PDB file of C-alpha atoms and ligand atoms in Angstrom:
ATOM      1  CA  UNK A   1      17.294  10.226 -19.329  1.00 44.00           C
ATOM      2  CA  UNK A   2      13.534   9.393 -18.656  1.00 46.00           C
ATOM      3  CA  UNK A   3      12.168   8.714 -22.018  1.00 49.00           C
ATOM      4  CA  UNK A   4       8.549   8.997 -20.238  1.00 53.00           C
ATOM      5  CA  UNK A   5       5.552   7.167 -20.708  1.00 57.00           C
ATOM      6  CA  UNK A   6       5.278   4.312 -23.690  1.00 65.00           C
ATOM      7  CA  UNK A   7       2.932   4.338 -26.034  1.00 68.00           C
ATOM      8  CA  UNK A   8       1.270   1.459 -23.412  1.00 94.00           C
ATOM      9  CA  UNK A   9       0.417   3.250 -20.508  1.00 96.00           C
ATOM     10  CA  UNK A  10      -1.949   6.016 -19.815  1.00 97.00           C
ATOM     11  CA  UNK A  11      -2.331   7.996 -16.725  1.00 98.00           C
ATOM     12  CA  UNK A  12      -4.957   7.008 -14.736  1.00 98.00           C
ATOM     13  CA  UNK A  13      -4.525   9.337 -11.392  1.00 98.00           C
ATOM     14  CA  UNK A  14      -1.838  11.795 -12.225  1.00 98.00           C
ATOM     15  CA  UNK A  15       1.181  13.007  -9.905  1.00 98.00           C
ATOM     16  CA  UNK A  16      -1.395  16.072  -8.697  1.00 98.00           C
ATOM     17  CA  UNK A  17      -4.386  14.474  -8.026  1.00 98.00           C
ATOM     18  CA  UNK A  18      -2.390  11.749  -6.047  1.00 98.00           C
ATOM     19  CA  UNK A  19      -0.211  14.065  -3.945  1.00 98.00           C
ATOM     20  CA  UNK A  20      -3.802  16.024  -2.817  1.00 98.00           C
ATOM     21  CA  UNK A  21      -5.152  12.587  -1.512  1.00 98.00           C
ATOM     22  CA  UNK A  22      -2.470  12.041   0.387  1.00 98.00           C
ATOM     23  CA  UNK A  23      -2.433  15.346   2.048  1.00 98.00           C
ATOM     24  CA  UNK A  24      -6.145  14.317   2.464  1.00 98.00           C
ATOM     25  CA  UNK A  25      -5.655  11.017   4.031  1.00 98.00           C
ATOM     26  CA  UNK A  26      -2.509  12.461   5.813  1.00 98.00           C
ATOM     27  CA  UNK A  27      -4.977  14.956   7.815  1.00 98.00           C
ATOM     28  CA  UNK A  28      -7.282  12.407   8.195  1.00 98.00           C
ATOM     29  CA  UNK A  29      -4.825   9.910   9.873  1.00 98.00           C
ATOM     30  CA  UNK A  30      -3.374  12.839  12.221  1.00 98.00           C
ATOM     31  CA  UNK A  31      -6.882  13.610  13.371  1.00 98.00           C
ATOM     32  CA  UNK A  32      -7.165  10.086  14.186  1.00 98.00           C
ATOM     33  CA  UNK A  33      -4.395   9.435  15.768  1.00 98.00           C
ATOM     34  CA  UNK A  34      -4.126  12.922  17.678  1.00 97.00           C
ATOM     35  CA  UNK A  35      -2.088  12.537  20.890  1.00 96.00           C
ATOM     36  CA  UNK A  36      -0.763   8.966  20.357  1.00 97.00           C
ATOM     37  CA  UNK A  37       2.356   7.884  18.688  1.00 97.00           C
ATOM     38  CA  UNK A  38       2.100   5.630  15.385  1.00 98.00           C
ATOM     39  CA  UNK A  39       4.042   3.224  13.862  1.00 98.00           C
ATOM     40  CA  UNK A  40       3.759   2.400  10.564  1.00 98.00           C
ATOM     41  CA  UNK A  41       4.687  -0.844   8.711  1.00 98.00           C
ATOM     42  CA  UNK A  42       5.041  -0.396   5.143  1.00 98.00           C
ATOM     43  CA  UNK A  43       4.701  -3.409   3.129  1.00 97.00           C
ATOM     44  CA  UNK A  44       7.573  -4.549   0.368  1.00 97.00           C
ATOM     45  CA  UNK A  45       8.025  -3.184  -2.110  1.00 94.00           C
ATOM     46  CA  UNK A  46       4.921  -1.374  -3.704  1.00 95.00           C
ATOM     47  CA  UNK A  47       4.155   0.900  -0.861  1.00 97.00           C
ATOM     48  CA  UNK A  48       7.700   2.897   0.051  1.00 97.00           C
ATOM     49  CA  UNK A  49       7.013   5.953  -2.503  1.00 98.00           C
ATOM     50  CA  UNK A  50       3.538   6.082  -0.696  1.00 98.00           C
ATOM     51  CA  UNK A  51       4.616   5.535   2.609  1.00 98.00           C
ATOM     52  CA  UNK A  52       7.582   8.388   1.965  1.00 98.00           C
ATOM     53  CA  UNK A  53       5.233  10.938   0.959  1.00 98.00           C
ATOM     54  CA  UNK A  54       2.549   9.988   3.652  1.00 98.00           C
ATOM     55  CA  UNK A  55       4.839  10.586   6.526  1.00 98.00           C
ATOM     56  CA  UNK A  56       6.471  13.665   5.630  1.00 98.00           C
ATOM     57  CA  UNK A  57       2.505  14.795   5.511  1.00 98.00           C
ATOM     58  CA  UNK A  58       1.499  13.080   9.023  1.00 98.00           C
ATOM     59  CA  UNK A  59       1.641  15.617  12.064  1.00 96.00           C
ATOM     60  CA  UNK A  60       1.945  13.090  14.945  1.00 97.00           C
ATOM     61  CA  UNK A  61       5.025  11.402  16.825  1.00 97.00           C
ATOM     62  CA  UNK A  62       5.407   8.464  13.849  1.00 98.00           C
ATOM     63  CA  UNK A  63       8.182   5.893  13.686  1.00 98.00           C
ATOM     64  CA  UNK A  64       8.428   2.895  10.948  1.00 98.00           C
ATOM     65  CA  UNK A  65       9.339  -0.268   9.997  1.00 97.00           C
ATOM     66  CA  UNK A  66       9.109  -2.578   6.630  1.00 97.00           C
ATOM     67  CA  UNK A  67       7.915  -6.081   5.872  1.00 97.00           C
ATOM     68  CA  UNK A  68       8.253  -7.589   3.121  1.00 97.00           C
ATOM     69  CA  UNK A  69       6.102 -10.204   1.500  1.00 94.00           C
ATOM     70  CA  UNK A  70       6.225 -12.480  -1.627  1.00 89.00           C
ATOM     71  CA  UNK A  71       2.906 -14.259  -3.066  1.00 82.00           C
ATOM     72  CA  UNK A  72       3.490 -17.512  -5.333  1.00 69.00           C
ATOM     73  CA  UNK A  73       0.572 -17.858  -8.102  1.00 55.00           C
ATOM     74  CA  UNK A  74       0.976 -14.013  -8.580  1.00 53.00           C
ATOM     75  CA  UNK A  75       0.322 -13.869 -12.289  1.00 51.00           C
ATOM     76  CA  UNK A  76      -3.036 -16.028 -11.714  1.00 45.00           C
ATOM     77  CA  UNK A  77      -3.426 -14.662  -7.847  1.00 50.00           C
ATOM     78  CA  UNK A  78      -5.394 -18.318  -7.596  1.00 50.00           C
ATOM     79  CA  UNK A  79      -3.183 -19.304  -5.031  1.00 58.00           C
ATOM     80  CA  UNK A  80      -3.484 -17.152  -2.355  1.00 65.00           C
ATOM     81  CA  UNK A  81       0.085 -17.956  -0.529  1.00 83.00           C
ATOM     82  CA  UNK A  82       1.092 -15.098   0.580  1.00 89.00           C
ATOM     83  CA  UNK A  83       5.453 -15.543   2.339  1.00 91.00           C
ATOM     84  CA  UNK A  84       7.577 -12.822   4.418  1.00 94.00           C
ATOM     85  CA  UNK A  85      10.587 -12.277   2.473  1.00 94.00           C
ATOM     86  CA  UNK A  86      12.176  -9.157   4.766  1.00 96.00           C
ATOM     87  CA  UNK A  87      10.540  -9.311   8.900  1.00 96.00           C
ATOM     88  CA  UNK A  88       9.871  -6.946  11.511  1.00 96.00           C
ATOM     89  CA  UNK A  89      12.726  -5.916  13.204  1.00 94.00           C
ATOM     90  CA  UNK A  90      11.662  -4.761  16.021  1.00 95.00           C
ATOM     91  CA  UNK A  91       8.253  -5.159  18.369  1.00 97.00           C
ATOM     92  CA  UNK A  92       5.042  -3.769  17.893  1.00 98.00           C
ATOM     93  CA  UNK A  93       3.845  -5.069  20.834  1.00 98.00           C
ATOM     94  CA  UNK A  94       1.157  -3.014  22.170  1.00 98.00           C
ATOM     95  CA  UNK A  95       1.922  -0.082  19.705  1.00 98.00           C
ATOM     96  CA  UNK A  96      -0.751   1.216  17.526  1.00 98.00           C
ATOM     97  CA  UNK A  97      -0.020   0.031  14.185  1.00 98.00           C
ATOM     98  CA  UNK A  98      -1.073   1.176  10.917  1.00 98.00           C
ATOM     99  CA  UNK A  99      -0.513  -1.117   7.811  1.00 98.00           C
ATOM    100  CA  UNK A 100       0.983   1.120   4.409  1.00 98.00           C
ATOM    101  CA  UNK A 101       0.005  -0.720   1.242  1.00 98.00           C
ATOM    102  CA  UNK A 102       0.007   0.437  -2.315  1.00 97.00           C
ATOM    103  CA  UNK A 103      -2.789  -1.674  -3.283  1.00 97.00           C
ATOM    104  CA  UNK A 104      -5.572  -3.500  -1.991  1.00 96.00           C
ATOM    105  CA  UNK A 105      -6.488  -6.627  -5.195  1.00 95.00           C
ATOM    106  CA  UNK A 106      -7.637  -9.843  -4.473  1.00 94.00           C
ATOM    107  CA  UNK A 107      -6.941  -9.506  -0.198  1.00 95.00           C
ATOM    108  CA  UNK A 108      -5.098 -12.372  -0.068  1.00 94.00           C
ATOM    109  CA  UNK A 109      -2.254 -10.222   0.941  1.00 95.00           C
ATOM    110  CA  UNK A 110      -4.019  -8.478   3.622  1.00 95.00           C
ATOM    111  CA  UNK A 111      -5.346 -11.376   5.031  1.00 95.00           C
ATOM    112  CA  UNK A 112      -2.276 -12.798   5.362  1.00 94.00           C
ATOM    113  CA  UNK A 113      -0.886  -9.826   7.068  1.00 95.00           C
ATOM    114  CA  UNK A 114      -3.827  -9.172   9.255  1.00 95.00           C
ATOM    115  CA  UNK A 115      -2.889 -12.761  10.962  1.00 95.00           C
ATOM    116  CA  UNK A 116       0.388 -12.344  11.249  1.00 95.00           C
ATOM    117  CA  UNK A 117       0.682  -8.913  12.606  1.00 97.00           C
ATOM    118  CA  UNK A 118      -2.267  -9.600  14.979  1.00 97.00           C
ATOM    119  CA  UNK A 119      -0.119 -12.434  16.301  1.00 97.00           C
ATOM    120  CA  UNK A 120       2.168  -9.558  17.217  1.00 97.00           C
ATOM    121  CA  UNK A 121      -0.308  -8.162  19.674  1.00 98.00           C
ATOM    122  CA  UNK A 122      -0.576  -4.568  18.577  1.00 98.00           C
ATOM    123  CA  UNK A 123      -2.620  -2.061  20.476  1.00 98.00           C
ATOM    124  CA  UNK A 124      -4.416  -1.480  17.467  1.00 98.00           C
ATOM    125  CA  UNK A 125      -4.008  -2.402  13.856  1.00 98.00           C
ATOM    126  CA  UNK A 126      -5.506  -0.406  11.113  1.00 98.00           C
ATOM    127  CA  UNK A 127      -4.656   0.038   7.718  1.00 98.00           C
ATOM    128  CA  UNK A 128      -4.245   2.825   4.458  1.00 98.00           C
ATOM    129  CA  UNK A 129      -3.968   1.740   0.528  1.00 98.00           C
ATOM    130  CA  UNK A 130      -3.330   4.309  -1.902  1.00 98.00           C
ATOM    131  CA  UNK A 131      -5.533   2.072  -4.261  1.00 98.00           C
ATOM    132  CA  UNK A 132      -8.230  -0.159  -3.807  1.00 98.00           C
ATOM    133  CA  UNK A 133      -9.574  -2.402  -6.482  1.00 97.00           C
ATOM    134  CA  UNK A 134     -12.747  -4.265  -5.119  1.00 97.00           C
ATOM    135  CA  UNK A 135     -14.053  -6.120  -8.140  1.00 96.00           C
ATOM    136  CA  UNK A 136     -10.808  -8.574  -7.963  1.00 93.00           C
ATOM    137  CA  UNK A 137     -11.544  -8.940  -3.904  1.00 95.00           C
ATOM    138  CA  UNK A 138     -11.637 -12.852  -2.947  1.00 94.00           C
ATOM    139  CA  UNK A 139     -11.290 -12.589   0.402  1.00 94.00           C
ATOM    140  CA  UNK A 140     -13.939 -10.056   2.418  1.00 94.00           C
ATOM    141  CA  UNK A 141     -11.396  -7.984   3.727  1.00 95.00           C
ATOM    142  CA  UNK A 142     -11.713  -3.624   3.557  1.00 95.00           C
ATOM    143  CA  UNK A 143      -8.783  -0.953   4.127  1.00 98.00           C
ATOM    144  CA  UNK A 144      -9.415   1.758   7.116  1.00 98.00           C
ATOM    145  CA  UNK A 145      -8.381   4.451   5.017  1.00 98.00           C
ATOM    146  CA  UNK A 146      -8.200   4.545   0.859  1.00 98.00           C
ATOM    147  CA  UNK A 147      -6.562   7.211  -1.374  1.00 98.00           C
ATOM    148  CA  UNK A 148      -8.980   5.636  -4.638  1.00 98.00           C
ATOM    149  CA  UNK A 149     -11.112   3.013  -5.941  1.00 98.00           C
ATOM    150  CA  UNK A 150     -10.067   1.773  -9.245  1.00 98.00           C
ATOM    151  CA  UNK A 151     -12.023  -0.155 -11.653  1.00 97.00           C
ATOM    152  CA  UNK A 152     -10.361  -3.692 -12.682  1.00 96.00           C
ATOM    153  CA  UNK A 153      -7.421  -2.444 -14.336  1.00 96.00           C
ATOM    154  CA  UNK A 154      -3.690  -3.161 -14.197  1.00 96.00           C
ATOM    155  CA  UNK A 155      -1.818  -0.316 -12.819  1.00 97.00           C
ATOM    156  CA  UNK A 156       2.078   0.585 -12.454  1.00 97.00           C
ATOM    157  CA  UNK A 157       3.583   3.499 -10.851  1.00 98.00           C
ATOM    158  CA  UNK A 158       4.123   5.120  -8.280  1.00 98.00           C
ATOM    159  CA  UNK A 159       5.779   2.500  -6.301  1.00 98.00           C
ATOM    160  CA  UNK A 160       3.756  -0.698  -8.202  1.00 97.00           C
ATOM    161  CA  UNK A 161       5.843  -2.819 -11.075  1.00 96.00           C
ATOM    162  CA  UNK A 162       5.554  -5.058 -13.916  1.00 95.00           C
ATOM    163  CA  UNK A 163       8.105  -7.190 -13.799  1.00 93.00           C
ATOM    164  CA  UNK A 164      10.116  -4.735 -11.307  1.00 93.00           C
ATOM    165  CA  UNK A 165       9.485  -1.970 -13.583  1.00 95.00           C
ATOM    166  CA  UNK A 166       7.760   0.965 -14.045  1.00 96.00           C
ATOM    167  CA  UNK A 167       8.114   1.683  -9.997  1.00 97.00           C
ATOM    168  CA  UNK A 168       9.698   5.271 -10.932  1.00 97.00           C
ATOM    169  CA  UNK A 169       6.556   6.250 -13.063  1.00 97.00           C
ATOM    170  CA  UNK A 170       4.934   9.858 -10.630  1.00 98.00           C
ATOM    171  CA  UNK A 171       1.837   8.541 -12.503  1.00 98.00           C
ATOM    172  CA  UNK A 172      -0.333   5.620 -11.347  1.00 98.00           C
ATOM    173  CA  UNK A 173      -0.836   4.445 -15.101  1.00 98.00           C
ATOM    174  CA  UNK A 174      -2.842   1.971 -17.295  1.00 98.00           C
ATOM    175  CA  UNK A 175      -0.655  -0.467 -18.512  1.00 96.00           C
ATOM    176  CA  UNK A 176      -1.907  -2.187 -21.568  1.00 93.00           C
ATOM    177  CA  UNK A 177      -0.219  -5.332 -23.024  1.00 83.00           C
TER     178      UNK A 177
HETATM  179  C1  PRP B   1       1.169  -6.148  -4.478  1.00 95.17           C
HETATM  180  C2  PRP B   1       0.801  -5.120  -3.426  1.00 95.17           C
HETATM  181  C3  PRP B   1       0.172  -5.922  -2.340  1.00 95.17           C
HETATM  182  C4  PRP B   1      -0.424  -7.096  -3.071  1.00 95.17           C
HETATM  183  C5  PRP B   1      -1.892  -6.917  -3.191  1.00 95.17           C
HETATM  184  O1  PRP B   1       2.402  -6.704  -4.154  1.00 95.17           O
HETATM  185  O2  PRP B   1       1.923  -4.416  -2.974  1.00 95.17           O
HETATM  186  O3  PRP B   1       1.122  -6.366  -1.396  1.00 95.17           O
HETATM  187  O4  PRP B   1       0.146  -7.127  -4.394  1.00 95.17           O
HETATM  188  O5  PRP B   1      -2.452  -7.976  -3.918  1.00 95.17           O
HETATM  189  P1  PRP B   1      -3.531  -8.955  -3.308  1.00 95.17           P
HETATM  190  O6  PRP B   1      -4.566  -8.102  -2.633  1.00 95.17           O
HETATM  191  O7  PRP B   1      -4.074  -9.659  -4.525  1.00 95.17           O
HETATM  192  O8  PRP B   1      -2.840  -9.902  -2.373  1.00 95.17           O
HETATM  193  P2  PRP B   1       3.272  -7.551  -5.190  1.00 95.17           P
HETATM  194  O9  PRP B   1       3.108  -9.006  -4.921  1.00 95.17           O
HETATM  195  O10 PRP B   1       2.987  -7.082  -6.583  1.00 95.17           O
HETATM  196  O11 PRP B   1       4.743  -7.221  -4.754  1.00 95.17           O
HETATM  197  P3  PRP B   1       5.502  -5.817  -4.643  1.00 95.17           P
HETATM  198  O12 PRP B   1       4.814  -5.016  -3.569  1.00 95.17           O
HETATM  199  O13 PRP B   1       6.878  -6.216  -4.258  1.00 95.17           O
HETATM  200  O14 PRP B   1       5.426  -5.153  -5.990  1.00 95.17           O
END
């Protein structure tokens, strides 16, 4: 039974409100992208509730694939070593490739992935977070498409964890210690 939210978390961007931007960004994309085929590479594990509900929204020939990545120093996010844990299994080789991330923090992650998928030699690489938090940004790195700024906050929900919970939340919430 889902006891709902704690006392702890408040509801920063509700179900609603989230499932409009990604019709938004969803119509976007497909204008975009209109008369090419995409793939999309979601990124382990935050992003797989996003990247369901984007696709089902995206009205283009789309395939996917996952990678999955692992940073060490995450509770300081000092250390900036970003590892694959799950790979590509397949090539994106001269596809046009567009990078599904729940959010966008410090960049270290994205950075990372930019050189490693580049190395891949895409057709094109672009990229969509649901959220974007600038004000933690230490490397200079933007998103081609973003669902919302957030202020310096720590989120859960919809797809992002503490601690591997909280994933199952509809709500990106507040989580307060
Ligand atoms: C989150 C998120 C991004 C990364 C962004 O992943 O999914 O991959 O952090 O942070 P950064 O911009 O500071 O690098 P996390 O390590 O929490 O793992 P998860 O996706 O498995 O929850």
């Amino acid at each position: 039974m889902n006891e709902g939210p704690s006392d702890n978390l408040q509801v920063l961007i509700g179900a609603d409100k989230i499932h409009e931007r990604v019709r938004e960004l969803a119509s976007q994309i497909s204008t975009d992208y209109r008369g090419r085929s995409l793939r999309l590479i979601g990124i382990l594990k935050g992003s797989w509730i996003f990247l369901a509900d984007l696709i089902r929204q995206l009205d283009l020939d789309v395939s996917v694939s996952f990678l999955g990545v692992a940073s060490y120093g995450r509770s300081t996010k000092t250390s900036g070593e970003v590892k694959i844990t799950l790979d590509l299994d397949d090539s994106i080789e001269g596809l046009d490739v567009l990078v599904v991330e729940d959010i966008l923090d410090t960049g270290e992650t994205f950075r990372y992935l930019q050189g490693v998928l580049t190395g891949h030699q895409p057709r094109s690489l672009k990229s969509v977070v649901l959220l974007d938090k600038p004000a933690r940004r230490t490397q200079h790195v933007k998103a081609d498409y973003v669902g919302f700024t957030i202020p310096d906050v720590f989120v859960v929900g919809y797809g992002l964890d503490f601690s591997q919970q909280y994933r199952n939340l509809p709500d990106v919430c507040v989580l307060h210690p």
